[in-house]
CSV table of C-alpha atoms and ligand atoms in Angstrom, one decimal:
chain,number,residue,atom,x,y,z
A,131,MET,CA,38.0,121.1,48.6
A,132,ARG,CA,38.9,123.5,51.4
A,133,GLN,CA,35.9,125.6,52.4
A,134,SER,CA,38.1,128.6,53.1
A,135,GLN,CA,38.8,128.7,49.4
A,136,LEU,CA,35.1,128.3,48.3
A,137,PHE,CA,34.1,131.8,47.2
A,138,THR,CA,30.4,131.2,48.1
A,139,LYS,CA,29.3,131.9,51.6
A,140,THR,CA,26.2,130.7,53.4
A,141,ARG,CA,23.6,133.2,54.2
A,142,LYS,CA,21.0,133.6,57.0
A,143,GLU,CA,18.4,135.0,54.6
A,144,ALA,CA,17.2,134.2,51.1
A,145,PRO,CA,16.1,137.1,48.8
A,146,ALA,CA,12.8,138.5,49.9
A,147,ASP,CA,11.2,137.8,46.5
A,148,GLU,CA,12.1,134.1,46.6
A,149,ALA,CA,9.0,132.1,47.6
A,150,ALA,CA,10.1,128.6,46.9
A,151,LYS,CA,11.7,126.5,49.6
A,152,ASN,CA,14.1,124.8,47.1
A,153,ALA,CA,15.5,128.1,45.8
A,154,GLN,CA,15.6,129.6,49.3
A,155,LEU,CA,17.8,126.8,50.7
A,156,LEU,CA,19.9,126.5,47.5
A,157,ILE,CA,20.6,130.2,47.6
A,158,ARG,CA,21.3,130.3,51.4
A,159,ALA,CA,23.7,127.4,51.2
A,160,GLY,CA,25.5,128.8,48.2
A,161,TYR,CA,24.5,126.3,45.4
A,162,ILE,CA,22.8,128.9,43.2
A,163,ALA,CA,22.5,132.6,42.7
A,164,LYS,CA,19.3,134.3,41.6
A,165,GLU,CA,19.7,136.5,38.5
A,166,MET,CA,15.9,137.2,38.2
A,167,ALA,CA,12.7,135.3,38.6
A,168,GLY,CA,13.1,131.9,37.1
A,169,VAL,CA,16.7,132.4,36.2
A,170,TYR,CA,19.5,131.0,38.4
A,171,SER,CA,23.2,130.7,38.1
A,172,TYR,CA,24.8,127.4,39.3
A,173,LEU,CA,27.7,128.0,41.6
A,174,PRO,CA,30.5,125.5,42.3
A,175,LEU,CA,28.5,123.4,44.7
A,176,GLY,CA,25.3,123.5,42.6
A,177,LEU,CA,27.2,122.7,39.4
A,178,ARG,CA,28.6,119.5,41.1
A,179,VAL,CA,25.0,118.4,41.9
A,180,VAL,CA,23.8,119.1,38.3
A,181,GLU,CA,26.8,117.2,36.9
A,182,LYS,CA,26.1,114.2,39.1
A,183,ILE,CA,22.5,114.1,38.0
A,184,LYS,CA,23.5,114.4,34.4
A,185,GLN,CA,26.0,111.6,34.8
A,186,ILE,CA,23.4,109.2,36.1
A,187,VAL,CA,21.0,110.1,33.3
A,188,ARG,CA,23.9,109.8,30.8
A,189,GLU,CA,24.7,106.3,32.0
A,190,GLU,CA,21.1,105.2,31.7
A,191,MET,CA,20.6,106.7,28.3
A,192,ASN,CA,23.8,105.2,27.0
A,193,ALA,CA,22.5,101.8,28.3
A,194,ILE,CA,19.6,102.1,25.9
A,195,ALA,CA,21.9,103.0,23.0
A,196,GLY,CA,21.5,106.8,23.2
A,197,GLN,CA,24.2,108.8,21.5
A,198,GLU,CA,25.0,112.1,23.1
A,199,LEU,CA,25.2,115.3,21.1
A,200,ILE,CA,24.4,119.0,21.6
A,201,MET,CA,22.2,121.1,19.4
A,202,THR,CA,22.3,124.8,19.1
A,203,ALA,CA,20.3,127.2,21.3
A,204,LEU,CA,19.5,129.5,18.3
A,205,GLN,CA,16.9,128.2,16.0
A,206,ARG,CA,15.5,129.0,12.5
A,207,LYS,CA,12.1,130.7,12.3
A,208,GLU,CA,11.4,129.1,8.9
A,209,LEU,CA,11.8,125.6,10.3
A,210,TRP,CA,9.3,126.1,13.0
A,211,GLU,CA,7.0,127.8,10.5
A,212,SER,CA,7.0,124.7,8.4
A,213,THR,CA,5.4,122.7,11.2
A,214,GLY,CA,3.1,125.6,12.3
A,215,ARG,CA,4.8,126.1,15.6
A,216,TRP,CA,6.5,129.5,15.2
A,217,ASP,CA,3.2,131.3,16.1
A,218,ASP,CA,3.0,132.6,19.7
A,219,GLU,CA,-0.6,131.5,19.7
A,220,VAL,CA,0.5,127.9,19.2
A,221,VAL,CA,3.6,127.9,21.4
A,222,ASP,CA,3.3,130.4,24.2
A,223,VAL,CA,6.8,130.1,25.7
A,224,TRP,CA,8.9,131.4,22.8
A,225,PHE,CA,11.7,133.8,23.4
A,226,LYS,CA,12.5,135.4,20.0
A,227,SER,CA,15.0,137.8,18.6
A,228,SER,CA,16.1,139.3,15.3
A,229,LEU,CA,19.4,139.1,13.5
A,230,LYS,CA,21.2,142.3,12.6
A,231,ALA,CA,21.7,140.9,9.2
A,232,GLY,CA,17.9,140.6,8.9
A,233,GLY,CA,15.5,137.8,9.8
A,234,GLU,CA,14.3,136.3,13.1
A,235,VAL,CA,15.6,133.6,15.3
A,236,GLY,CA,14.1,131.7,18.2
A,237,PHE,CA,15.7,130.6,21.4
A,238,GLY,CA,15.4,126.8,21.8
A,239,TRP,CA,12.5,125.9,24.1
A,240,SER,CA,12.5,122.4,22.5
A,241,HIS,CA,14.5,120.7,19.8
A,242,GLU,CA,12.1,118.3,18.1
A,243,GLU,CA,12.0,120.3,14.9
A,244,PRO,CA,15.8,121.1,14.6
A,245,ILE,CA,16.8,117.5,15.4
A,246,GLY,CA,14.3,116.0,12.9
A,247,GLU,CA,15.5,118.5,10.2
A,248,MET,CA,19.2,117.7,11.0
A,249,MET,CA,18.6,113.9,10.7
A,250,LYS,CA,17.5,114.4,7.1
A,251,GLY,CA,21.2,114.7,6.4
A,252,TYR,CA,22.0,111.3,8.0
A,253,ILE,CA,19.0,109.0,7.5
A,254,SER,CA,17.8,107.8,4.2
A,255,SER,CA,17.2,104.0,4.5
A,256,TYR,CA,15.7,101.7,7.1
A,257,LYS,CA,19.2,100.3,7.3
A,258,ASP,CA,20.3,103.6,9.0
A,259,LEU,CA,17.8,103.0,11.8
A,260,PRO,CA,17.0,102.7,14.7
A,261,ILE,CA,18.8,105.7,16.1
A,262,SER,CA,18.4,107.4,19.5
A,263,VAL,CA,20.2,110.7,20.3
A,264,TYR,CA,20.1,112.9,23.4
A,265,GLN,CA,21.5,116.0,24.8
A,266,PHE,CA,21.7,118.1,27.9
A,267,GLN,CA,20.6,121.5,26.9
A,268,THR,CA,19.8,124.8,28.5
A,269,LYS,CA,16.2,125.5,27.3
A,270,LEU,CA,14.8,128.9,27.3
A,271,ARG,CA,11.1,129.3,27.9
A,272,ASN,CA,9.1,132.5,28.5
A,273,GLU,CA,7.1,130.8,31.3
A,274,MET,CA,4.2,132.9,32.6
A,275,ARG,CA,4.7,131.8,36.2
A,276,ALA,CA,8.1,131.4,37.8
A,277,LYS,CA,7.3,130.8,41.5
A,278,SER,CA,8.6,127.3,42.0
A,279,GLY,CA,12.3,128.2,42.2
A,280,VAL,CA,14.5,125.9,40.1
A,281,MET,CA,11.5,123.6,39.5
A,282,ARG,CA,10.2,126.0,36.9
A,283,GLY,CA,12.8,128.1,35.3
A,284,ARG,CA,12.8,130.4,32.3
A,285,GLU,CA,16.2,129.0,31.7
A,286,PHE,CA,16.8,125.4,32.8
A,287,VAL,CA,18.6,122.3,31.9
A,288,MET,CA,16.8,119.4,30.3
A,289,LYS,CA,17.9,116.1,29.0
A,290,ASP,CA,16.0,115.5,25.8
A,291,MET,CA,16.3,112.4,23.7
A,292,TYR,CA,14.8,111.6,20.3
A,293,SER,CA,14.3,108.2,18.7
A,294,PHE,CA,14.0,107.4,15.0
A,295,CYS,CA,12.8,104.0,13.8
A,296,ALA,CA,11.8,102.5,10.5
A,297,ASP,CA,8.8,100.5,11.6
A,298,GLU,CA,6.2,100.5,14.3
A,299,GLU,CA,7.4,97.4,16.1
A,300,SER,CA,11.0,98.7,16.7
A,301,HIS,CA,9.5,102.1,17.6
A,302,LEU,CA,7.2,100.7,20.2
A,303,THR,CA,9.9,98.4,21.6
A,304,TYR,CA,12.2,101.4,22.0
A,305,TYR,CA,9.5,103.6,23.5
A,306,GLU,CA,8.8,100.9,26.1
A,307,SER,CA,12.5,100.5,26.9
A,308,THR,CA,12.7,104.1,28.0
A,309,LYS,CA,10.3,103.5,30.9
A,310,PRO,CA,12.5,101.1,32.9
A,311,ALA,CA,15.6,103.2,31.9
A,312,TYR,CA,13.9,106.3,33.4
A,313,MET,CA,12.8,104.5,36.5
A,314,LYS,CA,16.4,103.4,37.0
A,315,VAL,CA,17.4,107.1,36.9
A,316,PHE,CA,14.8,108.0,39.6
A,317,GLU,CA,15.8,105.0,41.7
A,318,ARG,CA,19.4,106.0,41.6
A,319,LEU,CA,18.4,109.5,42.7
A,320,GLY,CA,16.5,108.0,45.7
A,321,ILE,CA,13.0,108.9,44.5
A,322,GLY,CA,12.1,105.6,42.8
A,323,ASP,CA,9.5,104.6,45.3
A,324,ASP,CA,7.8,108.0,45.0
A,325,THR,CA,7.9,108.3,41.2
A,326,PHE,CA,5.1,106.9,39.0
A,327,VAL,CA,4.7,106.3,35.3
A,328,THR,CA,1.6,108.4,34.8
A,329,PHE,CA,-1.0,108.5,32.0
A,330,ALA,CA,-1.2,112.0,30.7
A,331,ALA,CA,-2.5,114.0,27.7
A,332,GLY,CA,-1.4,112.3,24.5
A,333,GLY,CA,0.8,113.2,21.7
A,334,ALA,CA,-0.1,113.0,18.0
A,335,PHE,CA,-0.3,109.3,17.8
A,336,THR,CA,-1.5,107.8,21.0
A,337,LYS,CA,-4.3,108.5,23.4
A,338,PHE,CA,-1.9,109.0,26.3
A,339,SER,CA,1.6,110.2,26.7
A,340,HIS,CA,3.5,109.1,29.8
A,341,GLU,CA,4.8,111.4,32.5
A,342,PHE,CA,7.1,110.5,35.4
A,343,GLN,CA,5.4,112.2,38.4
A,344,THR,CA,7.2,112.3,41.7
A,345,ILE,CA,5.2,112.9,44.9
A,346,CYS,CA,6.2,116.4,46.1
A,347,GLU,CA,4.2,118.9,48.0
A,348,ALA,CA,5.7,121.8,46.0
A,349,GLY,CA,4.9,120.1,42.7
A,350,GLU,CA,2.5,121.9,40.3
A,351,ASP,CA,0.6,118.8,39.1
A,352,ILE,CA,-2.2,116.7,40.6
A,353,THR,CA,-1.9,113.0,40.0
A,354,TYR,CA,-4.3,110.3,41.0
A,355,ILE,CA,-2.3,107.4,42.3
A,356,ASN,CA,-2.9,103.8,43.4
A,357,LYS,CA,0.5,102.6,44.7
A,358,GLU,CA,-0.4,98.9,45.0
A,359,LYS,CA,-1.6,98.6,41.5
A,360,GLY,CA,1.1,101.0,40.3
A,361,ILE,CA,-1.4,103.1,38.4
A,362,ALA,CA,-1.1,106.9,38.2
A,363,ILE,CA,-3.3,109.3,36.2
A,364,ASN,CA,-2.7,113.0,35.6
A,365,GLU,CA,-5.8,114.9,36.6
A,366,GLU,CA,-5.9,116.3,33.0
A,367,VAL,CA,-7.0,112.9,31.7
A,368,LEU,CA,-9.0,111.7,34.7
A,369,ASN,CA,-12.4,110.8,33.3
A,370,ASP,CA,-14.8,107.9,33.1
A,371,GLU,CA,-13.3,106.7,29.8
A,372,THR,CA,-9.7,106.7,31.2
A,373,LEU,CA,-10.8,104.9,34.4
A,374,GLU,CA,-12.6,102.3,32.4
A,375,SER,CA,-9.8,101.7,30.0
A,376,LEU,CA,-7.4,101.2,32.9
A,377,GLY,CA,-9.8,99.0,34.8
A,378,ILE,CA,-9.8,101.1,38.0
A,379,THR,CA,-12.3,103.2,39.9
A,380,ARG,CA,-12.0,106.8,41.2
A,381,GLU,CA,-12.3,105.5,44.8
A,382,GLU,CA,-9.1,103.4,44.4
A,383,LEU,CA,-7.0,106.5,43.6
A,384,THR,CA,-5.5,109.0,45.9
A,385,GLU,CA,-5.3,112.6,44.8
A,386,THR,CA,-1.6,113.6,45.3
A,387,LYS,CA,0.5,116.7,44.6
A,388,THR,CA,3.4,115.8,42.3
A,389,ALA,CA,6.2,117.2,40.2
A,390,GLU,CA,6.7,116.1,36.6
A,391,VAL,CA,10.3,115.1,36.5
A,392,GLY,CA,10.2,113.6,33.0
A,393,ASN,CA,7.9,112.6,30.2
A,394,ILE,CA,7.9,110.5,27.0
A,395,PHE,CA,6.0,111.2,23.8
A,396,ASN,CA,5.1,108.8,21.0
A,397,PHE,CA,4.8,110.8,17.8
A,398,GLY,CA,4.1,107.9,15.5
A,399,GLN,CA,4.9,109.0,12.0
A,400,GLN,CA,3.2,112.4,12.4
A,401,LYS,CA,6.3,114.5,13.4
A,402,ALA,CA,8.4,113.1,10.5
A,403,GLU,CA,5.5,113.7,8.1
A,404,ASP,CA,5.3,117.3,9.2
A,405,LEU,CA,9.1,117.7,8.7
A,406,GLY,CA,9.4,115.6,5.6
A,407,LEU,CA,11.8,113.2,7.3
A,408,MET,CA,11.5,110.1,5.1
A,409,VAL,CA,13.3,106.8,4.7
A,410,LYS,CA,13.1,103.9,2.2
A,411,ASN,CA,11.6,100.8,3.8
A,412,LYS,CA,12.4,97.2,2.9
A,413,ASP,CA,10.2,97.4,-0.1
A,414,GLY,CA,11.9,100.5,-1.4
A,415,GLU,CA,8.9,102.7,-0.5
A,416,SER,CA,9.5,106.1,1.0
A,417,ILE,CA,7.9,106.4,4.5
A,418,PRO,CA,7.9,108.9,7.3
A,419,VAL,CA,10.2,107.9,10.2
A,420,TRP,CA,8.6,106.7,13.5
A,421,MET,CA,9.7,109.2,16.2
A,422,GLY,CA,9.5,109.6,20.0
A,423,SER,CA,10.8,112.3,22.3
A,424,TYR,CA,11.9,111.7,25.9
A,425,GLY,CA,12.5,114.5,28.4
A,426,ILE,CA,14.0,114.7,31.9
A,427,GLY,CA,14.1,117.9,33.9
A,428,ILE,CA,17.6,118.0,35.2
A,429,THR,CA,17.5,121.2,37.1
A,430,ARG,CA,13.9,120.6,38.2
A,431,LEU,CA,15.2,117.4,39.8
A,432,VAL,CA,17.6,119.5,41.8
A,433,GLY,CA,14.6,121.3,43.2
A,434,VAL,CA,12.6,118.2,43.8
A,435,LEU,CA,15.4,116.5,45.7
A,436,VAL,CA,15.7,119.6,47.9
A,437,GLU,CA,12.0,119.9,48.5
A,438,LYS,CA,11.6,116.2,49.3
A,439,PHE,CA,14.5,115.6,51.6
A,440,ALA,CA,15.3,118.9,53.3
A,441,ASP,CA,14.5,119.2,57.0
A,442,GLU,CA,14.2,122.3,59.3
A,443,LYS,CA,18.0,122.6,59.4
A,444,GLY,CA,18.7,122.6,55.7
A,445,ILE,CA,19.3,120.5,52.7
A,446,VAL,CA,19.7,116.7,52.9
A,447,TRP,CA,21.2,115.3,49.7
A,448,PRO,CA,20.9,111.7,48.6
A,449,GLU,CA,24.4,110.3,48.4
A,450,ALA,CA,24.3,109.8,44.7
A,451,VAL,CA,24.1,113.5,43.9
A,452,ALA,CA,25.7,115.2,46.9
A,453,PRO,CA,28.4,117.6,45.8
A,454,PHE,CA,30.7,115.9,48.3
A,455,LYS,CA,30.2,112.8,50.3
A,456,VAL,CA,31.9,114.0,53.5
A,457,HIS,CA,31.9,117.3,55.3
A,458,LEU,CA,35.0,117.3,57.4
A,459,VAL,CA,34.5,119.8,60.1
A,460,GLY,CA,37.7,120.9,61.9
A,461,LEU,CA,37.3,122.4,65.4
A,462,ASN,CA,39.9,124.1,67.7
A,463,SER,CA,41.7,125.2,64.5
A,464,ASP,CA,43.4,128.0,66.5
A,465,ASP,CA,45.6,125.2,68.0
A,466,ALA,CA,48.3,124.6,65.3
A,467,GLU,CA,48.7,120.9,66.4
A,468,VAL,CA,45.0,120.2,66.1
A,469,LYS,CA,44.9,122.0,62.7
A,470,ASP,CA,47.8,119.9,61.4
A,471,PHE,CA,46.2,116.8,62.6
A,472,THR,CA,42.9,117.7,60.9
A,473,ASP,CA,44.8,118.6,57.7
A,474,GLY,CA,46.3,115.2,57.7
A,475,ILE,CA,42.9,113.5,58.0
A,476,TYR,CA,41.7,115.6,55.1
A,477,LEU,CA,44.6,114.6,52.9
A,478,SER,CA,44.3,110.9,53.8
A,479,LEU,CA,40.6,110.9,52.9
A,480,LYS,CA,41.3,112.7,49.6
A,481,GLU,CA,44.0,110.2,48.9
A,482,LYS,CA,41.5,107.4,49.3
A,483,GLY,CA,39.3,109.0,46.7
A,484,VAL,CA,36.7,110.2,49.1
A,485,GLU,CA,35.0,113.5,48.0
A,486,VAL,CA,35.5,115.8,51.0
A,487,LEU,CA,34.5,119.4,51.7
A,488,TYR,CA,36.9,120.4,54.5
A,489,ASP,CA,35.7,123.2,56.7
A,490,ASP,CA,39.1,124.7,57.6
A,491,ARG,CA,37.7,128.1,58.4
A,492,ASP,CA,38.4,129.9,61.7
A,493,LEU,CA,34.8,130.0,63.0
A,494,ARG,CA,32.9,128.9,66.1
A,495,ALA,CA,31.8,125.3,66.3
A,496,GLY,CA,28.1,126.3,66.3
A,497,GLU,CA,28.4,128.3,63.1
A,498,LYS,CA,30.3,125.5,61.4
A,499,PHE,CA,27.6,122.9,62.4
A,500,ALA,CA,24.8,125.2,61.2
A,501,ASP,CA,26.5,125.7,57.9
A,502,SER,CA,27.1,122.0,57.6
A,503,ASP,CA,23.5,121.2,58.3
A,504,LEU,CA,22.4,123.8,55.7
A,505,ILE,CA,24.7,122.5,53.0
A,506,GLY,CA,23.5,118.9,53.6
A,507,LEU,CA,26.3,116.6,52.7
A,508,PRO,CA,25.6,112.9,53.6
A,509,TYR,CA,28.3,112.5,56.3
A,510,ARG,CA,29.9,114.9,58.8
A,511,ILE,CA,33.2,114.0,60.4
A,512,VAL,CA,34.1,116.1,63.3
A,513,VAL,CA,37.7,116.5,64.3
A,514,SER,CA,38.7,118.4,67.4
A,515,ARG,CA,41.3,118.5,70.1
A,516,LYS,CA,39.4,115.7,71.9
A,517,THR,CA,39.5,113.6,68.7
A,518,LYS,CA,43.2,114.0,68.5
A,519,GLU,CA,43.7,113.1,72.2
A,520,GLU,CA,41.3,110.2,72.3
A,521,GLY,CA,41.5,108.9,68.7
A,522,LYS,CA,37.8,108.8,68.2
A,523,PHE,CA,36.1,110.5,65.3
A,524,GLU,CA,32.5,111.6,65.5
A,525,VAL,CA,30.6,110.7,62.3
A,526,VAL,CA,27.1,112.0,61.8
A,527,THR,CA,24.8,110.8,59.1
A,528,ARG,CA,22.9,113.9,57.9
A,529,ALA,CA,19.7,112.2,56.9
A,530,SER,CA,19.1,110.1,60.1
A,531,GLY,CA,21.1,112.1,62.6
A,532,GLU,CA,22.8,108.8,63.6
A,533,VAL,CA,26.1,109.5,65.5
A,534,ARG,CA,29.0,107.0,65.4
A,535,LEU,CA,32.4,107.1,67.1
A,536,LEU,CA,35.1,105.6,64.9
A,537,THR,CA,38.8,105.0,65.3
A,538,GLU,CA,41.0,106.4,62.5
A,539,GLU,CA,41.3,102.9,61.0
A,540,GLU,CA,37.6,102.3,61.1
A,541,LEU,CA,37.1,105.7,59.6
A,542,TYR,CA,39.2,104.9,56.5
A,543,ASN,CA,37.6,101.5,56.1
A,544,ASP,CA,34.2,103.0,56.3
A,545,PHE,CA,34.9,105.7,53.8
A,546,ASP,CA,37.0,103.7,51.5
A,547,ASN,CA,35.7,104.7,48.1
A,548,ASP,CA,34.8,101.2,47.1
A,549,SER,CA,32.6,100.5,50.1
A,550,ASN,CA,29.0,101.6,50.0
A,551,THR,CA,28.7,103.9,53.0
B,800,ATP,P1,5.4,121.4,32.5
B,800,ATP,O1,4.0,120.7,32.3
B,800,ATP,O2,5.9,121.2,33.9
B,800,ATP,O3,5.5,122.8,32.0
B,800,ATP,P2,6.3,120.4,30.0
B,800,ATP,O4,5.1,119.5,29.6
B,800,ATP,O5,6.4,121.7,29.4
B,800,ATP,O6,6.4,120.5,31.6
B,800,ATP,P3,8.5,119.2,28.4
B,800,ATP,O7,8.4,120.4,27.5
B,800,ATP,O8,8.1,117.9,27.9
B,800,ATP,O9,7.6,119.5,29.7
B,800,ATP,O10,9.9,119.1,29.2
B,800,ATP,C1,10.5,117.9,29.6
B,800,ATP,C2,10.8,118.0,31.1
B,800,ATP,O11,11.5,119.2,31.4
B,800,ATP,C3,9.6,118.1,32.0
B,800,ATP,O12,9.1,116.8,32.3
B,800,ATP,C4,10.1,118.8,33.2
B,800,ATP,O13,10.7,117.8,34.1
B,800,ATP,C5,11.2,119.7,32.7
B,800,ATP,N1,10.7,121.1,32.5
B,800,ATP,C6,9.7,121.6,31.7
B,800,ATP,N2,9.6,122.9,31.8
B,800,ATP,C7,10.5,123.3,32.8
B,800,ATP,C8,10.8,124.5,33.4
B,800,ATP,N3,10.2,125.6,33.0
B,800,ATP,N4,11.8,124.5,34.3
B,800,ATP,C9,12.4,123.4,34.7
B,800,ATP,N5,12.1,122.2,34.2
B,800,ATP,C10,11.2,122.1,33.2
B,801,MG,MG1,5.7,123.5,30.1
């Protein structure tokens, strides 16, 4: 993409009311626009990041037999009343509205109830199970605090998955299979080493639920971690009983600020019992389905990645989610020959399938480099009059600052889409 055609511009300043580093940088670099507190639009660059994260999650959910669908944002009051969760005293994040034709609707903050209800139309026998379905949905939540930028939105994208099983064994097997699947997602995003399966407050069925907590200064959670033993405990369940049951002492754990990037809940049969989601088992008896729910905060992850990897110059994207792999920065573009030469490099890289953002704007080198640092693409290739004359391309790795000088041939070999640089 040619940067001259990108409608977003970088900015020196973030909005004065934006306190979070992630949102400040994302706004300044042109990834997102702030509509109001906790509500952000995703602009072309930001959308590419979101789509890349979604694709990684999609691949890993498909690998554990997840089937993708998309539920509605508007939800029926009566359904949530049937499980006792319409009441604002019970669920404190509801956005609600009323229909002109009469009656109330809720804006989806979660989809456990609607999906369970919908499944009644498709599941009747143990032979229909197991099933796992997931979606990427914009959730609407009337969050009290919205000071963490995109890490806590009032409107945000979540991947939520729901499993339905006919017996405890297959249910527990599925539940366990989501842990390595989730860890694969976080590894692919470059935060695997800093993300821990964490014991947290339980669902209906089990003593603990499991959260995926990533070490992050800007996170809102406190997690007690022992890296060597791979044990992590949310402060909300840190007590003598928990420590004893996990065979660890308080002294072995380090208090750490973390962000919850995902969580998994085991409902047992409770949720289906509440909803009346029943199947016939092998003996012909009607039993409530075993259910689990599995969330990942897609847009929260955007914020976590910015918070963790940014430096004083701007954003530093992990390659797996960067909107483009290469920032091609053309200098001396007032010289038509240099400009033509640089255009040629752009087209060749594109032809090789490399994702390139081409800064073809007529600006000073200093401004271009500052923008490039702010936007944070993994590699910067600088092309100038000197490059054209000497045949050497300067390639800068954003994360390490490493500078290499490559010939044109080396450049194409290096950025061939199949290679792993
Ligand atoms: P939190 O404790 O942070 O409020 P939660 O317990 O409400 O999270 P879930 O309802 O289970 O979380 O949502 C699943 C995932 O969605 C969370 O693990 C988190 O990554 C993400 N998430 C939850 N609330 C928000 C929000 N307001 N903005 C962005 N992401 C969110
Ligand atoms: Mg919440």
